C-alpha positions as MATLAB code, in Angstrom:
seq = 'MNLVTDNMPAITLGVNPTSIDIMEEKPRKHENILNHNLLRLLAITAILMASATLAASYISHNILNYSDETARTVVLL';
ca = [
     -93.972   -3.542  242.349;
     -97.445   -2.160  242.923;
     -98.272   -4.989  245.304;
     -95.249   -4.128  247.437;
     -95.567   -0.333  247.502;
     -99.349    0.003  247.702;
    -100.069   -1.960  250.878;
     -98.731    0.381  253.574;
    -100.617    3.532  252.442;
    -103.794    1.478  252.052;
    -103.435    0.017  255.545;
    -102.757    3.467  256.975;
    -105.860    4.928  255.335;
    -107.971    1.976  256.412;
    -106.921    2.139  260.066;
    -107.243    5.925  260.526;
    -110.401    6.961  262.376;
    -112.914    8.993  260.419;
    -113.473   12.688  261.080;
    -116.994   13.412  262.252;
    -116.973   17.114  261.381;
    -115.196   16.926  258.017;
    -118.248   18.152  256.081;
    -118.580   21.220  258.303;
    -115.250   22.681  257.173;
    -115.287   25.406  254.530;
    -113.731   24.597  251.158;
    -110.095   25.512  250.749;
    -109.069   28.402  248.537;
    -107.948   27.510  245.062;
    -104.229   26.766  245.285;
    -101.884   25.393  242.692;
    -100.355   22.057  243.560;
     -97.188   22.742  241.565;
     -95.951   26.112  242.767;
     -92.553   27.624  241.951;
     -90.819   26.262  245.052;
     -91.996   22.716  244.387;
     -91.003   22.906  240.709;
     -87.551   24.172  241.711;
     -87.202   21.325  244.221;
     -88.302   18.776  241.607;
     -85.791   20.126  239.080;
     -82.918   20.056  241.585;
     -83.840   16.542  242.694;
     -84.073   15.325  239.097;
     -80.664   16.798  238.261;
     -79.084   15.212  241.348;
     -80.637   11.803  240.676;
     -79.643   11.868  237.000;
     -76.092   12.921  237.891;
     -75.755   10.161  240.492;
     -77.117    7.578  238.052;
     -74.786    8.637  235.248;
     -71.818    8.755  237.625;
     -72.604    5.256  238.925;
     -72.858    3.985  235.372;
     -69.597    5.598  234.286;
     -67.637    4.499  237.351;
     -68.905    0.928  237.388;
     -68.510    0.353  233.656;
     -65.381    2.344  232.753;
     -63.309    2.635  235.921;
     -64.133   -0.600  237.762;
     -64.494   -2.563  234.481;
     -67.664   -4.348  235.532;
     -69.618   -6.263  232.922;
     -72.664   -4.653  231.327;
     -75.045   -6.644  233.508;
     -73.241   -5.746  236.733;
     -72.984   -2.076  235.769;
     -76.723   -1.997  235.069;
     -77.364   -3.566  238.456;
     -75.229   -0.909  240.132;
     -77.177    1.821  238.341;
     -80.484    0.267  239.356;
     -79.452    0.051  242.983;
];
């Protein structure tokens, strides 16, 4: 999986031209990476993804009567 997902960002970083004046910029102020808005967005996204996964599992296994292997494949997709 790493071989598939890692190539495009690496190519993008390798092809970008370098900045000549990057060392002349002042340091950024100390900022938190995980602020309240981002944590709220992460929580909402996690709840939505978990709900969709559980719904796909329930529907494929109990309503459509798929086998365990097929239901797991549906959940993975």
